[in-house]
């Protein structure tokens, strides 16, 4: 049975997510970084993210936003903000399903919905009318009643991993990060893969500090958020350049900015192997 959290807790998670790409220039990593997390804590984190998605990601409202995009090709500023907030609730649950679920992978239809939301947002930000039309039509199908019901079913069926599996997954993620940083070769796609690992960790510590406020979780959240924010701004630029034909997203080399590299090296060095 899923536990139910008060609106104050959902509000606190929303506040944490709102600043998960804000760069704090002075925050330092905790020393040492502790990685223990019980299965009970994992269950609470997953339940909170599921409830946050159910209550903060309105299917009807997203369908209306998609309808506006199909008609006009754009959204006014307040609607863009609402689109961003609904997508954030989807992303938070996707991170949670990958982190805490036994397969460490989000279910297919849910994963497709989040991906199309991201592509659609990139399209209307960069005024690519054909892409807006295509992705909006795909999203409308996924938000229709039969697909929506299937998404809710597959989200509800995800089973929790145990604490050992969760720890093994996180350590494997950091091994990948260390390998990518050693490799040095970086494309837009590889850059995005690195950011996804960081974003999942931001999500974990945002949720954890919402449920169990403490200095360790807060400092991890803020340090990771700085990396996430710097990488997010750069990735937006890479996507825009690729959309204009100025860069091959999957092949052209991308130099890793020093401020991001230094933070990533500090994180991977300090995280327990």
PDB file of C-alpha atoms in Angstrom:
ATOM      1  CA  UNK A   1       0.000   0.000   0.000  1.00  0.00           C
ATOM      2  CA  UNK A   2       1.418   3.360  -1.034  1.00  0.00           C
ATOM      3  CA  UNK A   3       1.676   5.970   1.677  1.00  0.00           C
ATOM      4  CA  UNK A   4       0.064   9.365   1.150  1.00  0.00           C
ATOM      5  CA  UNK A   5       1.952  12.581   1.829  1.00  0.00           C
ATOM      6  CA  UNK A   6       0.519  15.965   2.847  1.00  0.00           C
ATOM      7  CA  UNK A   7       0.463  18.884   0.425  1.00  0.00           C
ATOM      8  CA  UNK A   8       3.229  20.580   2.423  1.00  0.00           C
ATOM      9  CA  UNK A   9       5.575  17.729   1.502  1.00  0.00           C
ATOM     10  CA  UNK A  10       4.626  17.928  -2.176  1.00  0.00           C
ATOM     11  CA  UNK A  11       5.219  21.674  -2.018  1.00  0.00           C
ATOM     12  CA  UNK A  12       8.651  21.158  -0.474  1.00  0.00           C
ATOM     13  CA  UNK A  13       9.588  18.727  -3.260  1.00  0.00           C
ATOM     14  CA  UNK A  14       8.380  21.217  -5.864  1.00  0.00           C
ATOM     15  CA  UNK A  15      10.538  23.926  -4.271  1.00  0.00           C
ATOM     16  CA  UNK A  16      13.575  21.635  -4.363  1.00  0.00           C
ATOM     17  CA  UNK A  17      12.975  20.737  -8.027  1.00  0.00           C
ATOM     18  CA  UNK A  18      12.581  24.417  -8.932  1.00  0.00           C
ATOM     19  CA  UNK A  19      16.205  25.071  -7.982  1.00  0.00           C
ATOM     20  CA  UNK A  20      17.725  21.795  -9.197  1.00  0.00           C
ATOM     21  CA  UNK A  21      19.560  23.639 -11.975  1.00  0.00           C
ATOM     22  CA  UNK A  22      20.507  26.733  -9.963  1.00  0.00           C
ATOM     23  CA  UNK A  23      24.273  27.086  -9.561  1.00  0.00           C
ATOM     24  CA  UNK A  24      25.390  27.653  -5.980  1.00  0.00           C
ATOM     25  CA  UNK A  25      29.039  28.769  -6.249  1.00  0.00           C
ATOM     26  CA  UNK A  26      29.989  28.169  -2.605  1.00  0.00           C
ATOM     27  CA  UNK A  27      28.475  24.827  -1.599  1.00  0.00           C
ATOM     28  CA  UNK A  28      30.934  22.003  -0.909  1.00  0.00           C
ATOM     29  CA  UNK A  29      30.535  18.259  -0.984  1.00  0.00           C
ATOM     30  CA  UNK A  30      30.036  16.558   2.380  1.00  0.00           C
ATOM     31  CA  UNK A  31      33.116  14.746   3.648  1.00  0.00           C
ATOM     32  CA  UNK A  32      32.711  11.830   3.621  1.00  0.00           C
ATOM     33  CA  UNK A  33      29.882  11.107   1.198  1.00  0.00           C
ATOM     34  CA  UNK A  34      27.640   8.466   2.760  1.00  0.00           C
ATOM     35  CA  UNK A  35      25.721   6.202   0.411  1.00  0.00           C
ATOM     36  CA  UNK A  36      23.570   4.046   2.707  1.00  0.00           C
ATOM     37  CA  UNK A  37      19.861   4.037   1.913  1.00  0.00           C
ATOM     38  CA  UNK A  38      17.413   1.498   3.318  1.00  0.00           C
ATOM     39  CA  UNK A  39      14.647  -0.144   1.316  1.00  0.00           C
ATOM     40  CA  UNK A  40      12.125   1.687   3.513  1.00  0.00           C
ATOM     41  CA  UNK A  41      13.688   5.032   2.534  1.00  0.00           C
ATOM     42  CA  UNK A  42      13.636   3.949  -1.120  1.00  0.00           C
ATOM     43  CA  UNK A  43       9.938   3.065  -0.835  1.00  0.00           C
ATOM     44  CA  UNK A  44       9.104   6.454   0.666  1.00  0.00           C
ATOM     45  CA  UNK A  45      11.044   8.233  -2.087  1.00  0.00           C
ATOM     46  CA  UNK A  46       9.248   6.274  -4.831  1.00  0.00           C
ATOM     47  CA  UNK A  47       5.827   6.779  -3.237  1.00  0.00           C
ATOM     48  CA  UNK A  48       6.412  10.524  -2.966  1.00  0.00           C
ATOM     49  CA  UNK A  49       7.468  10.807  -6.613  1.00  0.00           C
ATOM     50  CA  UNK A  50       4.457   8.761  -7.757  1.00  0.00           C
ATOM     51  CA  UNK A  51       2.078  10.975  -5.793  1.00  0.00           C
ATOM     52  CA  UNK A  52       3.824  14.113  -7.033  1.00  0.00           C
ATOM     53  CA  UNK A  53       3.306  12.952 -10.621  1.00  0.00           C
ATOM     54  CA  UNK A  54      -0.336  11.958 -10.073  1.00  0.00           C
ATOM     55  CA  UNK A  55      -1.247  15.277  -8.467  1.00  0.00           C
ATOM     56  CA  UNK A  56       1.031  17.742 -10.275  1.00  0.00           C
ATOM     57  CA  UNK A  57       0.940  16.397 -13.852  1.00  0.00           C
ATOM     58  CA  UNK A  58      -2.605  16.968 -15.048  1.00  0.00           C
ATOM     59  CA  UNK A  59      -3.453  14.916 -18.132  1.00  0.00           C
ATOM     60  CA  UNK A  60      -6.259  17.327 -19.083  1.00  0.00           C
ATOM     61  CA  UNK A  61      -4.029  20.375 -18.762  1.00  0.00           C
ATOM     62  CA  UNK A  62      -1.237  18.823 -20.795  1.00  0.00           C
ATOM     63  CA  UNK A  63      -3.728  17.846 -23.508  1.00  0.00           C
ATOM     64  CA  UNK A  64      -4.891  21.474 -23.622  1.00  0.00           C
ATOM     65  CA  UNK A  65      -1.305  22.701 -23.949  1.00  0.00           C
ATOM     66  CA  UNK A  66      -0.672  20.234 -26.765  1.00  0.00           C
ATOM     67  CA  UNK A  67      -3.838  21.455 -28.470  1.00  0.00           C
ATOM     68  CA  UNK A  68      -2.559  25.036 -28.320  1.00  0.00           C
ATOM     69  CA  UNK A  69       0.766  23.980 -29.819  1.00  0.00           C
ATOM     70  CA  UNK A  70      -1.001  22.190 -32.668  1.00  0.00           C
ATOM     71  CA  UNK A  71      -3.052  25.302 -33.413  1.00  0.00           C
ATOM     72  CA  UNK A  72      -0.475  28.057 -32.968  1.00  0.00           C
ATOM     73  CA  UNK A  73       2.952  26.416 -32.831  1.00  0.00           C
ATOM     74  CA  UNK A  74       3.819  28.175 -29.590  1.00  0.00           C
ATOM     75  CA  UNK A  75       2.778  28.797 -25.988  1.00  0.00           C
ATOM     76  CA  UNK A  76       2.486  32.083 -24.074  1.00  0.00           C
ATOM     77  CA  UNK A  77       4.895  32.516 -21.168  1.00  0.00           C
ATOM     78  CA  UNK A  78       2.502  31.384 -18.442  1.00  0.00           C
ATOM     79  CA  UNK A  79       1.620  28.267 -20.430  1.00  0.00           C
ATOM     80  CA  UNK A  80       5.314  27.565 -21.048  1.00  0.00           C
ATOM     81  CA  UNK A  81       5.865  27.686 -17.295  1.00  0.00           C
ATOM     82  CA  UNK A  82       2.998  25.266 -16.723  1.00  0.00           C
ATOM     83  CA  UNK A  83       4.350  22.924 -19.418  1.00  0.00           C
ATOM     84  CA  UNK A  84       7.741  23.010 -17.697  1.00  0.00           C
ATOM     85  CA  UNK A  85       6.194  22.179 -14.302  1.00  0.00           C
ATOM     86  CA  UNK A  86       4.171  19.244 -15.646  1.00  0.00           C
ATOM     87  CA  UNK A  87       7.217  17.914 -17.476  1.00  0.00           C
ATOM     88  CA  UNK A  88       9.242  18.280 -14.256  1.00  0.00           C
ATOM     89  CA  UNK A  89       6.773  16.003 -12.442  1.00  0.00           C
ATOM     90  CA  UNK A  90       7.140  13.423 -15.223  1.00  0.00           C
ATOM     91  CA  UNK A  91      10.930  13.673 -15.103  1.00  0.00           C
ATOM     92  CA  UNK A  92      11.004  13.341 -11.327  1.00  0.00           C
ATOM     93  CA  UNK A  93       9.020  10.108 -11.557  1.00  0.00           C
ATOM     94  CA  UNK A  94      11.153   8.816 -14.432  1.00  0.00           C
ATOM     95  CA  UNK A  95      14.270   9.358 -12.309  1.00  0.00           C
ATOM     96  CA  UNK A  96      12.589   7.594  -9.395  1.00  0.00           C
ATOM     97  CA  UNK A  97      11.544   4.584 -11.480  1.00  0.00           C
ATOM     98  CA  UNK A  98      15.083   4.208 -12.802  1.00  0.00           C
ATOM     99  CA  UNK A  99      16.678   4.698  -9.377  1.00  0.00           C
ATOM    100  CA  UNK A 100      14.477   2.587  -7.123  1.00  0.00           C
ATOM    101  CA  UNK A 101      12.757   0.123  -9.455  1.00  0.00           C
ATOM    102  CA  UNK A 102      14.124  -3.386  -9.783  1.00  0.00           C
ATOM    103  CA  UNK A 103      14.755  -3.107 -13.556  1.00  0.00           C
ATOM    104  CA  UNK A 104      16.410   0.352 -13.132  1.00  0.00           C
ATOM    105  CA  UNK A 105      14.591   1.399 -16.271  1.00  0.00           C
ATOM    106  CA  UNK A 106      11.369   3.336 -16.714  1.00  0.00           C
ATOM    107  CA  UNK A 107       8.486   1.466 -18.424  1.00  0.00           C
ATOM    108  CA  UNK A 108       8.246   1.856 -22.188  1.00  0.00           C
ATOM    109  CA  UNK A 109       5.153   4.063 -22.619  1.00  0.00           C
ATOM    110  CA  UNK A 110       6.065   6.301 -19.695  1.00  0.00           C
ATOM    111  CA  UNK A 111       9.626   6.642 -20.989  1.00  0.00           C
ATOM    112  CA  UNK A 112       8.343   7.510 -24.473  1.00  0.00           C
ATOM    113  CA  UNK A 113       5.989  10.152 -23.071  1.00  0.00           C
ATOM    114  CA  UNK A 114       8.762  11.918 -21.162  1.00  0.00           C
ATOM    115  CA  UNK A 115      11.112  11.802 -24.150  1.00  0.00           C
ATOM    116  CA  UNK A 116       8.505  13.267 -26.514  1.00  0.00           C
ATOM    117  CA  UNK A 117       7.716  16.017 -24.002  1.00  0.00           C
ATOM    118  CA  UNK A 118      11.389  16.960 -24.046  1.00  0.00           C
ATOM    119  CA  UNK A 119      11.629  16.931 -27.843  1.00  0.00           C
ATOM    120  CA  UNK A 120       8.455  19.009 -28.092  1.00  0.00           C
ATOM    121  CA  UNK A 121       9.789  21.570 -25.627  1.00  0.00           C
ATOM    122  CA  UNK A 122      13.038  21.864 -27.599  1.00  0.00           C
ATOM    123  CA  UNK A 123      10.999  22.264 -30.789  1.00  0.00           C
ATOM    124  CA  UNK A 124       8.805  25.133 -29.601  1.00  0.00           C
ATOM    125  CA  UNK A 125      11.711  26.853 -27.871  1.00  0.00           C
ATOM    126  CA  UNK A 126      13.612  26.850 -31.162  1.00  0.00           C
ATOM    127  CA  UNK A 127      10.527  27.593 -33.324  1.00  0.00           C
ATOM    128  CA  UNK A 128      10.791  24.437 -35.456  1.00  0.00           C
ATOM    129  CA  UNK A 129       7.230  24.266 -36.740  1.00  0.00           C
ATOM    130  CA  UNK A 130       7.401  20.862 -38.438  1.00  0.00           C
ATOM    131  CA  UNK A 131       8.943  19.264 -35.361  1.00  0.00           C
ATOM    132  CA  UNK A 132       6.323  20.913 -33.136  1.00  0.00           C
ATOM    133  CA  UNK A 133       3.546  19.410 -35.229  1.00  0.00           C
ATOM    134  CA  UNK A 134       5.064  15.928 -35.281  1.00  0.00           C
ATOM    135  CA  UNK A 135       5.892  15.685 -31.587  1.00  0.00           C
ATOM    136  CA  UNK A 136       2.615  17.308 -30.525  1.00  0.00           C
ATOM    137  CA  UNK A 137       0.639  14.713 -32.494  1.00  0.00           C
ATOM    138  CA  UNK A 138       2.634  11.879 -30.917  1.00  0.00           C
ATOM    139  CA  UNK A 139       2.120  13.327 -27.457  1.00  0.00           C
ATOM    140  CA  UNK A 140      -1.615  13.726 -28.043  1.00  0.00           C
ATOM    141  CA  UNK A 141      -1.845  10.000 -28.813  1.00  0.00           C
ATOM    142  CA  UNK A 142       0.053   9.117 -25.618  1.00  0.00           C
ATOM    143  CA  UNK A 143      -2.227  11.380 -23.580  1.00  0.00           C
ATOM    144  CA  UNK A 144      -5.417   9.879 -25.029  1.00  0.00           C
ATOM    145  CA  UNK A 145      -7.465   7.803 -22.582  1.00  0.00           C
ATOM    146  CA  UNK A 146      -6.337   4.263 -23.613  1.00  0.00           C
ATOM    147  CA  UNK A 147      -2.626   5.118 -23.634  1.00  0.00           C
ATOM    148  CA  UNK A 148      -2.933   7.199 -20.467  1.00  0.00           C
ATOM    149  CA  UNK A 149      -4.563   4.273 -18.657  1.00  0.00           C
ATOM    150  CA  UNK A 150      -1.777   1.970 -19.866  1.00  0.00           C
ATOM    151  CA  UNK A 151       0.865   4.417 -18.609  1.00  0.00           C
ATOM    152  CA  UNK A 152      -0.731   4.527 -15.169  1.00  0.00           C
ATOM    153  CA  UNK A 153      -0.855   0.722 -15.041  1.00  0.00           C
ATOM    154  CA  UNK A 154       2.788   0.256 -15.986  1.00  0.00           C
ATOM    155  CA  UNK A 155       3.915   2.900 -13.477  1.00  0.00           C
ATOM    156  CA  UNK A 156       1.949   1.134 -10.733  1.00  0.00           C
ATOM    157  CA  UNK A 157       3.488  -2.247 -11.570  1.00  0.00           C
ATOM    158  CA  UNK A 158       7.121  -1.199 -11.067  1.00  0.00           C
ATOM    159  CA  UNK A 159       8.554  -3.168  -8.150  1.00  0.00           C
ATOM    160  CA  UNK A 160      11.076  -1.838  -5.685  1.00  0.00           C
ATOM    161  CA  UNK A 161      14.683  -3.035  -5.744  1.00  0.00           C
ATOM    162  CA  UNK A 162      16.419  -3.882  -2.465  1.00  0.00           C
ATOM    163  CA  UNK A 163      19.009  -1.670  -0.768  1.00  0.00           C
ATOM    164  CA  UNK A 164      21.938  -3.689  -2.134  1.00  0.00           C
ATOM    165  CA  UNK A 165      20.652  -3.435  -5.691  1.00  0.00           C
ATOM    166  CA  UNK A 166      20.104   0.301  -5.358  1.00  0.00           C
ATOM    167  CA  UNK A 167      23.630   0.817  -4.044  1.00  0.00           C
ATOM    168  CA  UNK A 168      25.103  -1.351  -6.809  1.00  0.00           C
ATOM    169  CA  UNK A 169      23.206   0.666  -9.422  1.00  0.00           C
ATOM    170  CA  UNK A 170      24.484   4.009  -8.076  1.00  0.00           C
ATOM    171  CA  UNK A 171      28.074   2.761  -7.903  1.00  0.00           C
ATOM    172  CA  UNK A 172      27.807   1.505 -11.488  1.00  0.00           C
ATOM    173  CA  UNK A 173      26.569   4.939 -12.555  1.00  0.00           C
ATOM    174  CA  UNK A 174      29.623   6.569 -11.010  1.00  0.00           C
ATOM    175  CA  UNK A 175      31.943   4.041 -12.643  1.00  0.00           C
ATOM    176  CA  UNK A 176      30.451   5.085 -15.984  1.00  0.00           C
ATOM    177  CA  UNK A 177      31.025   8.741 -15.127  1.00  0.00           C
ATOM    178  CA  UNK A 178      34.674   8.091 -14.239  1.00  0.00           C
ATOM    179  CA  UNK A 179      35.159   6.158 -17.478  1.00  0.00           C
ATOM    180  CA  UNK A 180      33.607   8.879 -19.609  1.00  0.00           C
ATOM    181  CA  UNK A 181      35.744  11.554 -17.970  1.00  0.00           C
ATOM    182  CA  UNK A 182      38.917   9.481 -18.504  1.00  0.00           C
ATOM    183  CA  UNK A 183      37.977   8.812 -22.127  1.00  0.00           C
ATOM    184  CA  UNK A 184      37.973  12.521 -22.906  1.00  0.00           C
ATOM    185  CA  UNK A 185      36.097  12.158 -26.232  1.00  0.00           C
ATOM    186  CA  UNK A 186      32.819  13.998 -25.879  1.00  0.00           C
ATOM    187  CA  UNK A 187      29.917  14.475 -28.296  1.00  0.00           C
ATOM    188  CA  UNK A 188      26.614  16.177 -27.644  1.00  0.00           C
ATOM    189  CA  UNK A 189      25.048  12.770 -26.994  1.00  0.00           C
ATOM    190  CA  UNK A 190      27.786  11.713 -24.541  1.00  0.00           C
ATOM    191  CA  UNK A 191      27.441  15.079 -22.794  1.00  0.00           C
ATOM    192  CA  UNK A 192      23.717  14.379 -22.443  1.00  0.00           C
ATOM    193  CA  UNK A 193      24.393  10.903 -21.011  1.00  0.00           C
ATOM    194  CA  UNK A 194      26.691  12.393 -18.369  1.00  0.00           C
ATOM    195  CA  UNK A 195      24.050  14.940 -17.443  1.00  0.00           C
ATOM    196  CA  UNK A 196      21.386  12.221 -17.121  1.00  0.00           C
ATOM    197  CA  UNK A 197      23.477  10.462 -14.474  1.00  0.00           C
ATOM    198  CA  UNK A 198      23.911  13.762 -12.616  1.00  0.00           C
ATOM    199  CA  UNK A 199      20.205  14.581 -12.934  1.00  0.00           C
ATOM    200  CA  UNK A 200      19.206  11.235 -11.440  1.00  0.00           C
ATOM    201  CA  UNK A 201      21.425  11.931  -8.444  1.00  0.00           C
ATOM    202  CA  UNK A 202      19.956  15.435  -8.038  1.00  0.00           C
ATOM    203  CA  UNK A 203      16.506  13.850  -8.059  1.00  0.00           C
ATOM    204  CA  UNK A 204      17.483  11.342  -5.375  1.00  0.00           C
ATOM    205  CA  UNK A 205      18.899  13.938  -3.002  1.00  0.00           C
ATOM    206  CA  UNK A 206      16.061  16.398  -3.673  1.00  0.00           C
ATOM    207  CA  UNK A 207      13.568  13.707  -2.664  1.00  0.00           C
ATOM    208  CA  UNK A 208      15.627  12.527   0.277  1.00  0.00           C
ATOM    209  CA  UNK A 209      16.087  16.013   1.732  1.00  0.00           C
ATOM    210  CA  UNK A 210      12.359  16.657   1.298  1.00  0.00           C
ATOM    211  CA  UNK A 211      11.534  13.591   3.382  1.00  0.00           C
ATOM    212  CA  UNK A 212      14.463  13.681   5.797  1.00  0.00           C
ATOM    213  CA  UNK A 213      15.994  17.172   5.907  1.00  0.00           C
ATOM    214  CA  UNK A 214      19.652  17.040   6.873  1.00  0.00           C
ATOM    215  CA  UNK A 215      22.905  18.780   5.986  1.00  0.00           C
ATOM    216  CA  UNK A 216      24.396  15.860   4.045  1.00  0.00           C
ATOM    217  CA  UNK A 217      21.459  15.480   1.642  1.00  0.00           C
ATOM    218  CA  UNK A 218      21.178  19.258   1.241  1.00  0.00           C
ATOM    219  CA  UNK A 219      24.856  19.692   0.348  1.00  0.00           C
ATOM    220  CA  UNK A 220      24.784  16.781  -2.092  1.00  0.00           C
ATOM    221  CA  UNK A 221      21.661  18.214  -3.705  1.00  0.00           C
ATOM    222  CA  UNK A 222      23.124  21.685  -4.089  1.00  0.00           C
ATOM    223  CA  UNK A 223      26.532  20.523  -5.358  1.00  0.00           C
ATOM    224  CA  UNK A 224      24.901  18.259  -7.937  1.00  0.00           C
ATOM    225  CA  UNK A 225      22.449  21.020  -8.881  1.00  0.00           C
ATOM    226  CA  UNK A 226      25.339  23.298  -9.819  1.00  0.00           C
ATOM    227  CA  UNK A 227      26.659  20.678 -12.253  1.00  0.00           C
ATOM    228  CA  UNK A 228      23.148  20.008 -13.536  1.00  0.00           C
ATOM    229  CA  UNK A 229      22.475  23.696 -14.154  1.00  0.00           C
ATOM    230  CA  UNK A 230      25.755  24.351 -15.948  1.00  0.00           C
ATOM    231  CA  UNK A 231      25.316  21.271 -18.104  1.00  0.00           C
ATOM    232  CA  UNK A 232      21.665  22.080 -18.814  1.00  0.00           C
ATOM    233  CA  UNK A 233      22.459  25.530 -20.188  1.00  0.00           C
ATOM    234  CA  UNK A 234      25.195  24.117 -22.393  1.00  0.00           C
ATOM    235  CA  UNK A 235      23.013  21.243 -23.603  1.00  0.00           C
ATOM    236  CA  UNK A 236      20.264  23.668 -24.629  1.00  0.00           C
ATOM    237  CA  UNK A 237      22.857  25.436 -26.790  1.00  0.00           C
ATOM    238  CA  UNK A 238      24.007  22.137 -28.320  1.00  0.00           C
ATOM    239  CA  UNK A 239      20.432  21.170 -29.193  1.00  0.00           C
ATOM    240  CA  UNK A 240      19.796  24.579 -30.758  1.00  0.00           C
ATOM    241  CA  UNK A 241      22.989  24.351 -32.836  1.00  0.00           C
ATOM    242  CA  UNK A 242      22.083  20.833 -33.975  1.00  0.00           C
ATOM    243  CA  UNK A 243      18.571  21.967 -34.895  1.00  0.00           C
ATOM    244  CA  UNK A 244      20.018  24.720 -37.100  1.00  0.00           C
ATOM    245  CA  UNK A 245      22.418  22.307 -38.789  1.00  0.00           C
ATOM    246  CA  UNK A 246      25.505  23.905 -37.245  1.00  0.00           C
ATOM    247  CA  UNK A 247      26.589  20.762 -35.373  1.00  0.00           C
ATOM    248  CA  UNK A 248      26.237  16.986 -35.601  1.00  0.00           C
ATOM    249  CA  UNK A 249      24.879  16.097 -32.174  1.00  0.00           C
ATOM    250  CA  UNK A 250      26.157  12.511 -32.294  1.00  0.00           C
ATOM    251  CA  UNK A 251      29.553  12.999 -33.980  1.00  0.00           C
ATOM    252  CA  UNK A 252      31.068  16.433 -33.441  1.00  0.00           C
ATOM    253  CA  UNK A 253      33.426  16.819 -30.487  1.00  0.00           C
ATOM    254  CA  UNK A 254      32.350  19.060 -27.624  1.00  0.00           C
ATOM    255  CA  UNK A 255      34.955  20.555 -25.249  1.00  0.00           C
ATOM    256  CA  UNK A 256      34.000  20.086 -21.595  1.00  0.00           C
ATOM    257  CA  UNK A 257      34.037  23.505 -19.889  1.00  0.00           C
ATOM    258  CA  UNK A 258      36.513  23.748 -17.032  1.00  0.00           C
ATOM    259  CA  UNK A 259      33.945  24.748 -14.389  1.00  0.00           C
ATOM    260  CA  UNK A 260      31.878  21.629 -15.157  1.00  0.00           C
ATOM    261  CA  UNK A 261      34.906  19.340 -15.411  1.00  0.00           C
ATOM    262  CA  UNK A 262      36.351  20.428 -12.067  1.00  0.00           C
ATOM    263  CA  UNK A 263      33.044  19.784 -10.306  1.00  0.00           C
ATOM    264  CA  UNK A 264      32.581  16.393 -11.966  1.00  0.00           C
ATOM    265  CA  UNK A 265      36.107  15.341 -11.040  1.00  0.00           C
ATOM    266  CA  UNK A 266      35.570  16.404  -7.433  1.00  0.00           C
ATOM    267  CA  UNK A 267      32.291  14.467  -7.300  1.00  0.00           C
ATOM    268  CA  UNK A 268      33.619  11.246  -8.843  1.00  0.00           C
ATOM    269  CA  UNK A 269      36.777  11.347  -6.713  1.00  0.00           C
ATOM    270  CA  UNK A 270      34.834  11.758  -3.474  1.00  0.00           C
ATOM    271  CA  UNK A 271      32.054   9.253  -4.206  1.00  0.00           C
ATOM    272  CA  UNK A 272      32.784   5.810  -2.685  1.00  0.00           C
ATOM    273  CA  UNK A 273      34.003   3.363  -5.335  1.00  0.00           C
TER     274      UNK A 273
END
